[in-house]
Coordinates of C-alpha atoms and ligand atoms in Angstrom, one line a residue:
Chain A
M1 CA -73.2 -55.2 151.6
A2 CA -74.9 -52.8 149.2
K3 CA -75.4 -49.3 150.5
T4 CA -79.0 -47.9 150.8
A5 CA -80.0 -44.9 148.8
I6 CA -80.0 -42.6 151.8
E7 CA -76.5 -43.8 152.8
R8 CA -75.4 -42.8 149.3
V9 CA -77.0 -39.3 149.8
R10 CA -75.0 -38.9 153.1
M11 CA -71.8 -40.0 151.4
A12 CA -72.4 -37.6 148.5
R13 CA -72.8 -34.8 150.9
A14 CA -70.0 -35.7 153.3
N15 CA -67.7 -32.9 154.3
N16 CA -64.5 -34.8 153.8
R17 CA -65.3 -35.7 150.2
P18 CA -63.0 -34.2 147.5
T19 CA -64.5 -31.1 146.0
G20 CA -64.1 -29.5 142.5
K21 CA -60.9 -27.8 143.4
D22 CA -59.3 -31.0 144.6
Y23 CA -60.0 -32.6 141.2
I24 CA -58.6 -29.5 139.4
D25 CA -55.4 -29.6 141.5
N26 CA -54.9 -33.3 141.1
L27 CA -55.9 -33.9 137.5
F28 CA -54.6 -30.9 135.6
E29 CA -51.4 -28.8 135.5
G30 CA -51.0 -25.1 135.5
F31 CA -54.6 -24.2 136.2
F32 CA -55.2 -20.5 135.6
E33 CA -58.4 -19.3 137.1
L34 CA -60.6 -16.9 135.2
H35 CA -63.1 -14.9 137.1
G36 CA -66.4 -13.2 136.4
D37 CA -69.3 -13.3 134.0
R38 CA -68.5 -9.8 132.5
Q39 CA -72.1 -8.8 133.2
F40 CA -72.7 -8.7 136.9
G41 CA -70.1 -10.4 139.1
D42 CA -68.0 -13.4 140.0
D43 CA -69.7 -16.3 141.6
P44 CA -67.4 -18.1 144.1
A45 CA -69.6 -21.2 143.9
I46 CA -68.3 -21.8 140.4
V47 CA -64.6 -22.0 139.7
G48 CA -63.4 -21.9 136.1
G49 CA -60.3 -21.5 134.0
V50 CA -57.8 -23.0 131.6
A51 CA -55.4 -25.9 132.4
F52 CA -53.4 -28.7 130.8
L53 CA -54.6 -32.2 130.9
E54 CA -51.6 -34.4 130.0
G55 CA -50.2 -31.5 128.0
R56 CA -53.5 -30.7 126.2
P57 CA -55.1 -27.3 127.0
V58 CA -58.6 -27.7 128.3
T59 CA -61.2 -25.4 129.9
V60 CA -62.3 -26.5 133.3
V61 CA -65.5 -25.5 135.1
A62 CA -66.3 -26.8 138.6
I63 CA -69.0 -26.2 141.1
E64 CA -67.1 -25.7 144.4
K65 CA -68.6 -26.4 147.8
G66 CA -65.3 -25.7 149.7
H67 CA -63.8 -27.3 152.7
G68 CA -64.4 -26.1 156.3
V69 CA -67.2 -23.9 157.5
R70 CA -65.5 -20.6 156.5
E71 CA -64.8 -21.6 152.9
R72 CA -68.1 -23.4 152.5
M73 CA -69.9 -20.2 153.5
S74 CA -67.8 -18.1 151.2
R75 CA -68.7 -20.4 148.4
N76 CA -72.4 -20.3 149.2
F77 CA -72.2 -24.1 149.9
G78 CA -71.8 -24.7 146.2
A79 CA -75.2 -23.3 145.3
P80 CA -74.5 -21.2 142.2
N81 CA -76.1 -17.9 141.3
P82 CA -77.1 -16.9 137.7
E83 CA -73.7 -15.1 137.3
G84 CA -72.0 -18.4 138.0
Y85 CA -73.7 -20.1 135.1
R86 CA -73.1 -17.1 133.0
K87 CA -69.4 -17.3 133.8
A88 CA -69.4 -21.0 132.9
M89 CA -71.1 -20.1 129.6
R90 CA -68.5 -17.4 128.9
L91 CA -65.7 -19.9 129.5
M92 CA -67.3 -22.6 127.4
R93 CA -67.7 -20.2 124.4
Q94 CA -64.1 -19.2 124.9
A95 CA -63.1 -22.8 124.8
E96 CA -65.0 -23.2 121.6
K97 CA -63.2 -20.2 120.0
F98 CA -59.8 -21.8 120.8
G99 CA -60.8 -25.4 120.1
R100 CA -60.3 -26.5 123.7
P101 CA -62.3 -29.4 125.1
V102 CA -64.4 -28.6 128.2
V103 CA -64.4 -30.6 131.4
C104 CA -67.0 -29.8 134.1
F105 CA -67.2 -31.0 137.7
V106 CA -70.6 -31.0 139.2
D107 CA -71.3 -30.9 142.9
T108 CA -74.3 -29.0 144.1
S109 CA -77.5 -29.5 146.1
G110 CA -79.0 -27.2 143.5
A111 CA -78.9 -23.7 142.1
Y112 CA -79.3 -21.1 144.8
C113 CA -82.8 -20.3 145.9
G114 CA -82.7 -16.6 146.6
I115 CA -84.5 -13.3 146.0
E116 CA -81.6 -11.8 144.0
A117 CA -81.0 -15.1 142.1
E118 CA -84.6 -14.8 140.8
E119 CA -84.2 -11.1 140.0
R120 CA -81.2 -12.0 137.9
G121 CA -82.9 -14.9 136.1
Q122 CA -81.8 -18.1 137.7
G123 CA -84.2 -20.0 135.3
E124 CA -82.9 -18.2 132.2
A125 CA -79.3 -18.8 133.2
I126 CA -79.8 -22.5 133.6
A127 CA -81.8 -22.8 130.4
Q128 CA -79.1 -20.9 128.5
S129 CA -76.3 -22.9 130.1
I130 CA -78.0 -26.2 129.0
T131 CA -78.4 -24.8 125.4
T132 CA -74.8 -23.5 125.4
M133 CA -73.5 -27.0 126.3
L134 CA -75.7 -28.7 123.8
S135 CA -74.5 -26.4 121.0
L136 CA -70.8 -26.3 121.9
R137 CA -68.6 -27.4 118.9
V138 CA -65.8 -28.7 121.1
P139 CA -65.9 -32.0 123.1
A140 CA -67.6 -31.5 126.5
L141 CA -67.5 -33.9 129.4
S142 CA -69.0 -33.7 132.9
L143 CA -68.3 -35.5 136.1
L144 CA -70.8 -35.7 138.9
I145 CA -68.5 -35.9 141.9
G146 CA -70.9 -35.5 144.8
E147 CA -74.4 -34.1 144.7
G148 CA -76.1 -33.7 141.3
G149 CA -79.0 -31.5 142.4
S150 CA -81.6 -30.9 139.8
G151 CA -81.4 -28.2 137.1
G152 CA -78.5 -26.5 138.8
A153 CA -76.4 -29.6 138.1
L154 CA -77.8 -30.4 134.7
A155 CA -76.8 -26.9 133.6
L156 CA -73.2 -28.1 133.6
A157 CA -73.9 -31.7 132.5
A158 CA -75.3 -31.4 129.0
G159 CA -72.2 -32.5 127.1
D160 CA -71.1 -35.5 125.2
E161 CA -70.8 -37.8 128.2
V162 CA -71.5 -37.6 131.9
W163 CA -69.6 -39.7 134.4
M164 CA -70.6 -40.3 137.9
L165 CA -68.7 -41.3 141.0
E166 CA -69.9 -44.5 142.7
N167 CA -71.4 -42.7 145.7
A168 CA -72.5 -39.5 143.9
I169 CA -76.2 -38.9 143.5
Y170 CA -78.2 -37.4 140.6
S171 CA -81.8 -36.3 141.4
V172 CA -84.5 -34.0 140.2
I173 CA -85.3 -33.0 143.9
S174 CA -83.7 -33.6 147.3
P175 CA -85.1 -36.6 149.1
E176 CA -86.1 -34.3 151.9
G177 CA -87.9 -32.0 149.5
C178 CA -89.6 -34.9 147.8
A179 CA -90.8 -36.4 151.1
S180 CA -92.2 -33.1 152.4
I181 CA -94.1 -32.3 149.2
L182 CA -95.5 -35.8 148.6
W183 CA -95.9 -37.1 152.1
K184 CA -95.8 -33.9 154.1
D185 CA -93.1 -35.5 156.1
A186 CA -89.4 -34.6 155.6
S187 CA -88.4 -37.4 158.0
R188 CA -89.3 -39.9 155.3
A189 CA -86.3 -38.8 153.2
A190 CA -84.9 -42.3 153.3
D191 CA -88.0 -43.7 151.5
A192 CA -87.9 -40.8 149.1
A193 CA -84.3 -41.4 148.3
E194 CA -85.1 -45.1 147.6
S195 CA -88.1 -44.2 145.4
L196 CA -86.3 -41.4 143.4
R197 CA -83.7 -43.9 142.1
L198 CA -80.9 -41.4 142.5
T199 CA -77.8 -43.6 142.7
A200 CA -75.0 -44.0 140.1
E201 CA -76.2 -47.5 139.2
D202 CA -79.7 -46.2 138.6
A203 CA -78.4 -43.3 136.4
L204 CA -76.3 -45.8 134.5
G205 CA -79.3 -48.1 134.0
F206 CA -81.4 -45.2 132.7
G207 CA -78.7 -44.2 130.2
V208 CA -78.3 -40.9 132.0
V209 CA -74.6 -41.4 132.6
E210 CA -72.1 -43.4 130.6
R211 CA -69.6 -44.4 133.3
V212 CA -69.5 -45.0 137.0
I213 CA -66.1 -44.3 138.7
P214 CA -65.3 -46.6 141.6
E215 CA -64.5 -44.8 144.9
K216 CA -62.4 -47.4 146.6
E217 CA -59.3 -45.2 146.4
L218 CA -61.2 -41.9 146.4
G219 CA -58.8 -38.9 146.9
R220 CA -55.6 -41.0 146.7
E221 CA -53.0 -40.4 144.0
S222 CA -53.9 -43.7 142.3
F223 CA -57.5 -42.5 142.1
Y224 CA -56.6 -39.3 140.3
Q225 CA -54.1 -41.1 138.1
S226 CA -56.5 -43.6 136.7
L227 CA -59.2 -40.9 136.3
K228 CA -56.8 -38.7 134.5
E229 CA -56.0 -41.5 132.1
A230 CA -59.7 -42.2 131.5
L231 CA -60.5 -38.5 130.9
S232 CA -57.6 -38.0 128.6
G233 CA -58.5 -41.2 126.6
K234 CA -62.1 -40.1 126.3
I235 CA -61.2 -36.6 125.1
T236 CA -58.9 -38.1 122.5
E237 CA -61.7 -40.3 121.4
L238 CA -64.3 -37.4 121.3
A239 CA -61.8 -35.1 119.6
A240 CA -61.4 -37.5 116.7
L241 CA -65.0 -37.2 115.8
D242 CA -66.2 -34.6 113.3
P243 CA -67.9 -31.8 115.2
D244 CA -71.2 -32.3 113.5
E245 CA -71.2 -35.9 114.3
R246 CA -70.3 -35.2 117.9
L247 CA -73.1 -32.7 118.1
Q248 CA -75.5 -35.2 116.6
K249 CA -74.5 -37.9 119.1
R250 CA -74.8 -35.4 122.0
A251 CA -78.4 -34.5 120.9
E252 CA -79.3 -38.2 120.6
R253 CA -77.9 -38.8 124.0
F254 CA -80.8 -36.7 125.5
R255 CA -83.3 -37.4 122.8
K256 CA -83.6 -41.1 123.7
I257 CA -84.3 -40.5 127.4
G258 CA -88.0 -41.0 128.0
A259 CA -88.7 -41.5 124.3
Y260 CA -91.8 -43.4 123.3
Chain B
M1 CA -98.4 8.8 136.0
D2 CA -97.5 5.4 134.6
F3 CA -95.3 4.6 137.5
L4 CA -98.3 4.8 139.9
R5 CA -100.1 2.1 137.9
F6 CA -99.0 -0.6 140.2
L7 CA -100.9 1.1 143.0
Y8 CA -104.1 0.4 141.3
K9 CA -103.4 -3.0 139.8
P10 CA -105.1 -5.7 141.8
K11 CA -102.5 -8.0 143.3
N12 CA -104.0 -11.5 143.5
E13 CA -105.8 -12.2 146.8
L14 CA -103.7 -9.5 148.6
E15 CA -106.1 -6.8 147.6
K16 CA -109.2 -8.1 149.2
G17 CA -112.3 -6.9 147.4
G18 CA -110.5 -5.5 144.5
R19 CA -112.1 -2.7 142.4
Q20 CA -115.8 -2.6 142.1
S21 CA -117.7 -1.7 138.9
A22 CA -121.2 -2.5 137.7
P23 CA -122.4 -5.6 139.4
V24 CA -122.7 -8.7 137.2
T25 CA -126.2 -10.0 136.8
V26 CA -126.7 -13.7 137.4
G27 CA -129.4 -15.5 135.4
E28 CA -131.6 -17.9 137.4
G29 CA -130.0 -21.2 137.9
E30 CA -126.8 -20.2 136.3
I31 CA -123.5 -21.6 137.6
T32 CA -121.1 -19.1 138.9
K33 CA -117.4 -19.2 139.9
P34 CA -115.9 -16.9 142.5
C35 CA -113.1 -14.6 141.3
P36 CA -110.0 -15.4 143.3
N37 CA -109.0 -11.7 143.1
C38 CA -112.2 -9.6 143.7
H39 CA -114.3 -12.4 145.2
N40 CA -117.4 -11.7 143.1
Q41 CA -119.4 -14.6 141.8
I42 CA -119.0 -14.6 138.1
P43 CA -121.5 -16.5 135.9
L44 CA -119.7 -19.1 133.8
S45 CA -121.3 -17.8 130.6
Q46 CA -119.7 -14.4 131.2
L47 CA -116.4 -16.0 131.9
W48 CA -116.5 -17.9 128.7
E49 CA -117.5 -14.7 126.8
N50 CA -114.6 -12.9 128.3
A51 CA -111.7 -15.3 127.6
H52 CA -111.9 -16.5 131.2
C53 CA -111.0 -13.1 132.5
C54 CA -113.0 -11.6 135.3
P55 CA -115.5 -9.0 133.8
I56 CA -115.1 -6.9 137.0
C57 CA -111.4 -6.9 137.8
D58 CA -109.8 -8.5 134.7
H59 CA -108.2 -11.3 136.8
H60 CA -107.0 -14.0 134.4
F61 CA -108.6 -17.2 135.5
R62 CA -106.7 -20.5 135.2
M63 CA -108.1 -22.5 132.3
T64 CA -107.7 -25.8 130.6
S65 CA -105.6 -26.2 127.5
R66 CA -108.7 -26.9 125.4
Q67 CA -110.3 -23.6 126.6
R68 CA -107.2 -21.8 125.6
L69 CA -107.2 -23.3 122.2
H70 CA -110.8 -22.4 121.8
Y71 CA -109.9 -18.7 122.3
L72 CA -106.7 -18.7 120.4
V73 CA -106.9 -20.6 117.2
D74 CA -109.0 -20.1 114.1
R75 CA -112.2 -22.2 114.3
D76 CA -111.7 -25.8 113.1
S77 CA -108.1 -25.2 112.2
F78 CA -106.5 -27.2 115.0
T79 CA -105.1 -30.7 114.3
E80 CA -103.9 -32.4 117.4
L81 CA -100.5 -34.2 117.3
F82 CA -99.0 -37.0 119.4
E83 CA -102.1 -37.3 121.6
D84 CA -101.3 -41.0 122.2
V85 CA -98.0 -40.3 124.0
R86 CA -98.5 -41.5 127.5
T87 CA -96.1 -41.7 130.3
K88 CA -94.9 -44.8 132.1
D89 CA -94.2 -45.4 135.7
V90 CA -90.6 -46.2 134.9
L91 CA -89.4 -45.8 138.5
S92 CA -92.3 -47.8 140.0
F93 CA -92.8 -44.8 142.2
P94 CA -95.1 -45.4 145.1
G95 CA -98.7 -44.3 144.3
Y96 CA -97.8 -42.8 140.9
Q97 CA -99.7 -45.2 138.6
K98 CA -102.9 -44.6 140.6
K99 CA -102.3 -40.9 140.6
L100 CA -102.0 -40.9 136.8
E101 CA -105.3 -42.8 136.5
T102 CA -107.3 -40.6 138.8
T103 CA -105.8 -37.5 137.2
E104 CA -106.7 -38.6 133.7
N105 CA -110.3 -39.3 134.8
A106 CA -110.6 -36.0 136.6
C107 CA -108.9 -33.9 134.0
G108 CA -109.9 -35.6 130.8
E109 CA -106.5 -35.1 129.3
K110 CA -104.0 -38.0 128.9
E111 CA -100.9 -35.8 129.8
G112 CA -99.8 -32.4 130.9
V113 CA -99.5 -30.8 127.4
V114 CA -101.6 -30.7 124.3
C115 CA -99.7 -30.3 120.9
G116 CA -100.9 -29.6 117.4
E117 CA -100.9 -27.5 114.3
A118 CA -103.3 -24.6 113.8
L119 CA -103.9 -21.3 112.2
I120 CA -104.1 -18.0 114.2
N121 CA -105.7 -15.3 112.1
G122 CA -104.7 -17.4 109.1
E123 CA -101.1 -17.7 110.2
P124 CA -99.9 -21.4 110.4
C125 CA -98.0 -22.5 113.4
A126 CA -97.2 -25.5 115.5
L127 CA -98.2 -25.0 119.1
F128 CA -98.1 -26.6 122.5
V129 CA -100.4 -25.7 125.4
M130 CA -99.6 -27.1 128.8
E131 CA -102.4 -28.3 131.0
P132 CA -102.7 -26.9 134.5
Y133 CA -105.2 -29.5 135.6
F134 CA -102.9 -32.5 134.8
M135 CA -100.6 -32.6 137.8
M136 CA -100.1 -28.9 137.4
G137 CA -98.4 -29.3 134.1
S138 CA -95.5 -31.0 135.7
M139 CA -92.9 -32.2 133.2
G140 CA -92.5 -35.9 133.0
A141 CA -91.2 -38.0 130.1
A142 CA -94.4 -37.7 128.1
V143 CA -94.6 -33.9 128.4
G144 CA -90.9 -33.7 127.4
E145 CA -91.4 -36.1 124.5
K146 CA -94.5 -34.3 123.1
I147 CA -92.8 -30.9 123.2
T148 CA -89.6 -32.3 121.7
R149 CA -91.6 -34.0 118.9
L150 CA -93.5 -30.8 118.3
F151 CA -90.3 -28.7 117.9
D152 CA -88.9 -31.4 115.5
Y153 CA -92.2 -31.6 113.6
A154 CA -92.0 -27.8 113.2
T155 CA -88.4 -27.9 112.2
E156 CA -89.0 -30.4 109.5
R157 CA -91.9 -28.4 108.1
G158 CA -90.4 -24.9 108.5
L159 CA -93.2 -23.9 111.0
P160 CA -92.9 -21.4 113.8
V161 CA -93.7 -22.7 117.3
L162 CA -96.0 -21.0 119.9
G163 CA -95.7 -22.5 123.4
F164 CA -98.0 -21.8 126.3
T165 CA -96.4 -22.8 129.6
V166 CA -97.9 -23.6 132.9
S167 CA -96.0 -25.9 135.2
G168 CA -95.2 -26.6 138.8
G169 CA -91.8 -27.9 137.6
A170 CA -90.4 -31.3 137.2
R171 CA -92.6 -34.4 137.9
M172 CA -90.7 -35.9 140.8
Q173 CA -92.4 -39.2 140.5
E174 CA -90.3 -39.7 137.3
G175 CA -87.1 -38.8 139.1
I176 CA -84.0 -38.3 136.9
I177 CA -85.9 -39.1 133.7
S178 CA -88.0 -36.0 134.4
L179 CA -84.9 -33.9 134.9
M180 CA -83.5 -35.0 131.5
Q181 CA -86.5 -33.7 129.8
M182 CA -85.1 -30.2 130.3
A183 CA -82.1 -31.1 128.1
K184 CA -84.2 -33.1 125.7
T185 CA -86.7 -30.2 125.0
S186 CA -83.9 -27.6 125.0
G187 CA -82.1 -29.7 122.3
A188 CA -85.2 -29.7 120.1
A189 CA -85.8 -26.0 120.7
L190 CA -82.1 -25.4 119.7
R191 CA -82.5 -27.4 116.4
H192 CA -85.6 -25.4 115.6
S193 CA -83.8 -22.1 116.4
Q194 CA -80.7 -23.1 114.3
A195 CA -83.0 -23.7 111.4
G196 CA -83.9 -20.0 111.6
L197 CA -87.4 -20.6 112.8
F198 CA -89.4 -18.5 115.2
Y199 CA -90.5 -19.6 118.7
A200 CA -92.6 -17.5 121.0
A201 CA -93.3 -18.6 124.6
V202 CA -96.2 -17.3 126.5
L203 CA -95.8 -17.8 130.2
T204 CA -99.0 -18.3 132.1
D205 CA -99.7 -18.8 135.8
P206 CA -97.7 -20.5 137.2
T207 CA -94.5 -21.2 135.2
T208 CA -91.8 -22.5 137.6
G209 CA -89.0 -24.9 138.1
G210 CA -87.6 -27.0 135.3
V211 CA -89.9 -25.5 132.7
T212 CA -88.7 -22.0 133.5
A213 CA -85.1 -23.4 133.4
S214 CA -85.6 -24.8 130.0
F215 CA -88.0 -24.1 127.0
A216 CA -90.0 -21.4 128.8
M217 CA -86.9 -19.2 128.7
E218 CA -85.7 -20.2 125.3
G219 CA -88.2 -18.2 123.1
D220 CA -87.1 -15.7 120.6
V221 CA -89.9 -13.7 122.1
I222 CA -91.1 -14.4 125.6
L223 CA -94.5 -13.0 126.7
A224 CA -96.3 -13.3 130.0
E225 CA -100.0 -13.2 131.0
P226 CA -100.9 -10.4 133.5
G227 CA -100.4 -11.5 137.1
A228 CA -98.7 -14.8 136.2
T229 CA -96.2 -16.2 138.7
I230 CA -93.0 -17.0 136.9
G231 CA -89.8 -18.2 138.6
F232 CA -87.3 -21.0 139.1
A233 CA -87.4 -21.6 142.8
G234 CA -90.7 -21.7 144.7
A235 CA -91.5 -18.6 146.8
R236 CA -91.8 -20.7 150.0
V237 CA -88.5 -22.4 149.5
I238 CA -86.8 -19.0 149.0
E239 CA -88.4 -17.7 152.2
Q240 CA -87.2 -20.7 154.1
T241 CA -83.7 -20.6 152.6
T242 CA -83.1 -16.9 153.0
R243 CA -85.3 -16.2 156.1
R244 CA -86.2 -13.0 154.4
K245 CA -89.6 -11.5 153.6
L246 CA -90.2 -11.6 149.9
P247 CA -90.8 -8.2 148.2
Q248 CA -94.3 -7.4 147.0
G249 CA -95.0 -8.6 143.5
F250 CA -92.1 -11.1 143.7
Q251 CA -92.0 -13.4 140.7
K252 CA -95.1 -11.8 139.2
A253 CA -95.2 -11.0 135.5
D254 CA -94.4 -7.3 136.2
F255 CA -91.3 -8.3 138.2
L256 CA -90.0 -10.3 135.3
L257 CA -90.6 -7.5 132.9
K258 CA -88.9 -5.1 135.2
H259 CA -85.8 -7.4 135.5
G260 CA -85.6 -8.0 131.8
F261 CA -86.7 -11.6 131.5
V262 CA -89.9 -11.2 129.5
D263 CA -90.5 -9.0 126.4
A264 CA -94.0 -8.0 127.1
I265 CA -97.1 -8.7 129.2
V266 CA -100.0 -9.4 126.9
P267 CA -103.6 -9.7 128.2
R268 CA -105.4 -12.8 127.1
K269 CA -107.9 -10.9 124.9
Q270 CA -105.0 -9.4 122.9
Q271 CA -103.0 -12.6 122.5
R272 CA -104.6 -13.6 119.2
E273 CA -103.8 -10.3 117.5
T274 CA -100.3 -10.0 119.1
L275 CA -99.3 -13.5 118.3
S276 CA -100.5 -13.5 114.7
M277 CA -98.7 -10.2 114.2
L278 CA -95.5 -11.6 115.6
L279 CA -95.9 -14.7 113.3
R280 CA -96.1 -12.4 110.3
M281 CA -93.2 -10.3 111.5
H282 CA -91.0 -13.3 111.8
K283 CA -91.6 -14.8 108.4
G284 CA -88.2 -15.1 106.5
G285 CA -86.8 -11.7 106.2
E286 CA -85.3 -10.4 102.9
G287 CA -82.1 -9.6 104.8
R288 CA -81.2 -13.2 105.3
G289 CA -78.0 -14.2 103.5
Ligands
ZN301 ZN1 -112.5 -10.4 139.7

C-alpha cells in the first residue's frame, strides 16, 4: 500500500536512516576531509572533502546529522550554520579550479535558526551558496537522502540534477510549522504534509528532481553499488557537455519551474 | 557621541510614547492613522506629504508598492511590466484559491510584486517593488516569475535593476514550487550580474525567509530602510529553538549594518537622491577591459 505523506516524513527523519557520511564511506574511495570556511570556523553539520568515485576525483559535500544522541548533538542535528555553507562554497570553488565534479548529499530539517547564525548572515550564506552552485563550471549533482528542509537544503541542491530517495522529502516548510502557521494547530501536521506535496513522486512530477532512487535495499551493499554506477554514469554524461551548455541547461532547469 | 545614538533612536513599539515635538494639527474631518512607534494620530495628508514617515518620530510607515513608486520615480516615467502574471493553485492547497481572490480584492494588486521600467532623477532603470499587502509579499511562483523576467528584461536591454524587498518569506501554499523560486530568481540575478550590470536591493520592513536567502542578499549594493526587520529565520522561531532571549535590536537594520550585511541605511526621503546617484556611479566605467 502506498505510504501517506506523514509516514514519508517520519521515514525521512528516522534515526536509523543512512546519513551523509554513510554515503561518503560506501560510494567513494579515499575520502579526505577538508575543514573550515577560512573565515570563521568549521561547521560540523557539513562534511566536505575530496574523494575518488570509480577512480575519478570528485569534491563531496554532505550535510551530516550523525548517528546516536552524542554525535547528533555534536553535529547540531544537521542544521548548518553560515560557516557550513561558506565551507561548501570554498570547496565547490576549489573543485572548479581543479575541474572536479561536485556531489552533494542533502539531509537537513533546515538551516540553523539561531542568534549567532543570523549575526553571521544565514540568509546571505544561503543566497551565495545557491548562486555559487548555479555558476559552477564543473558538473554538480545533488542527492536528497532524507530531509530536504527549505532554503537550507536548496543551498546545496542548485546543480545540474537533483536526485531524491524514495522516502526522502523536499519541502518549503516543515509540516508542523505549516500547520501551526496556517491552522494554529501543530497537531495537524499530517494534513499539512499531504497538502504540501513533499514526497519524491511529487517532486518528480513538478520537475524539481530528475530521478527517484528506490529504497528497497537501502543501506545494503547492492544499494550503494547501483547508486555508485548511476552517479558515475551521470557524471560521465554531464562531463561530456561543453561547460557553457551545461550552465545553460542548469539555468533552464530552474527557469522553467513555475513559469507562465 | 555617535555611539550613544542608539539610546535616542526610537525602537518600534518598545519605546512607548517616543519623542515628542510640536503636536500635529488635525483638520476637521480629516482621516488620521496612529503611528505604531509614537502612538500619535497622524493625518493622512501629512503622511503622504512626508513619504509615509511619521512627522513626529520619523517612523517609516509600511506602504503599498504604488505609494512607493509615487515617491520614488519621475512623474509619469513608470511603465509597468508583466502585470498579467498571476499565480496558479498548482498544489490545490486547501483554501488557497479563495485566499488569493480575497487578497486581490482587498489589496487591489494581482500579486506580491510590481515590476516596471522608470526614470529616477532622469536615470533609467528596471525596478521591482514588493507588495506588503499581498500576503505579506510572500514569494510564490508568480512573484518569482515576475522578478526573474525583470532581471532578464534588464539584462537584454543593459539596464540596472533596483529592487525593493518586503516579504514574510516563501508562500507555503505553493510548497516546493515556491522554494524553487529562490533558485530561479538567483539565476536571473546572476545572468544580470555576469553581464556587468548593476543591481541595488533596498530591504524594507520586513524582509525575511526565502527572499533574504536569495535576491535580497545578491545586490551589488544592499541598502536598508531605518528600523526594518531583516533576517532569515523568524524571531519567534529562534526564541523557541534556542530558548534564549533575543538581544535588543535583533534583526533590525542597524544590527545588519553592524554585522556587515547591508552597505547603508537610507531614510526614505533620501532614497531618490541616493539611488539616482548610485545609478550614475555604476554606469560602465572606463576601467573596463
Ligand atoms: Zn511617530
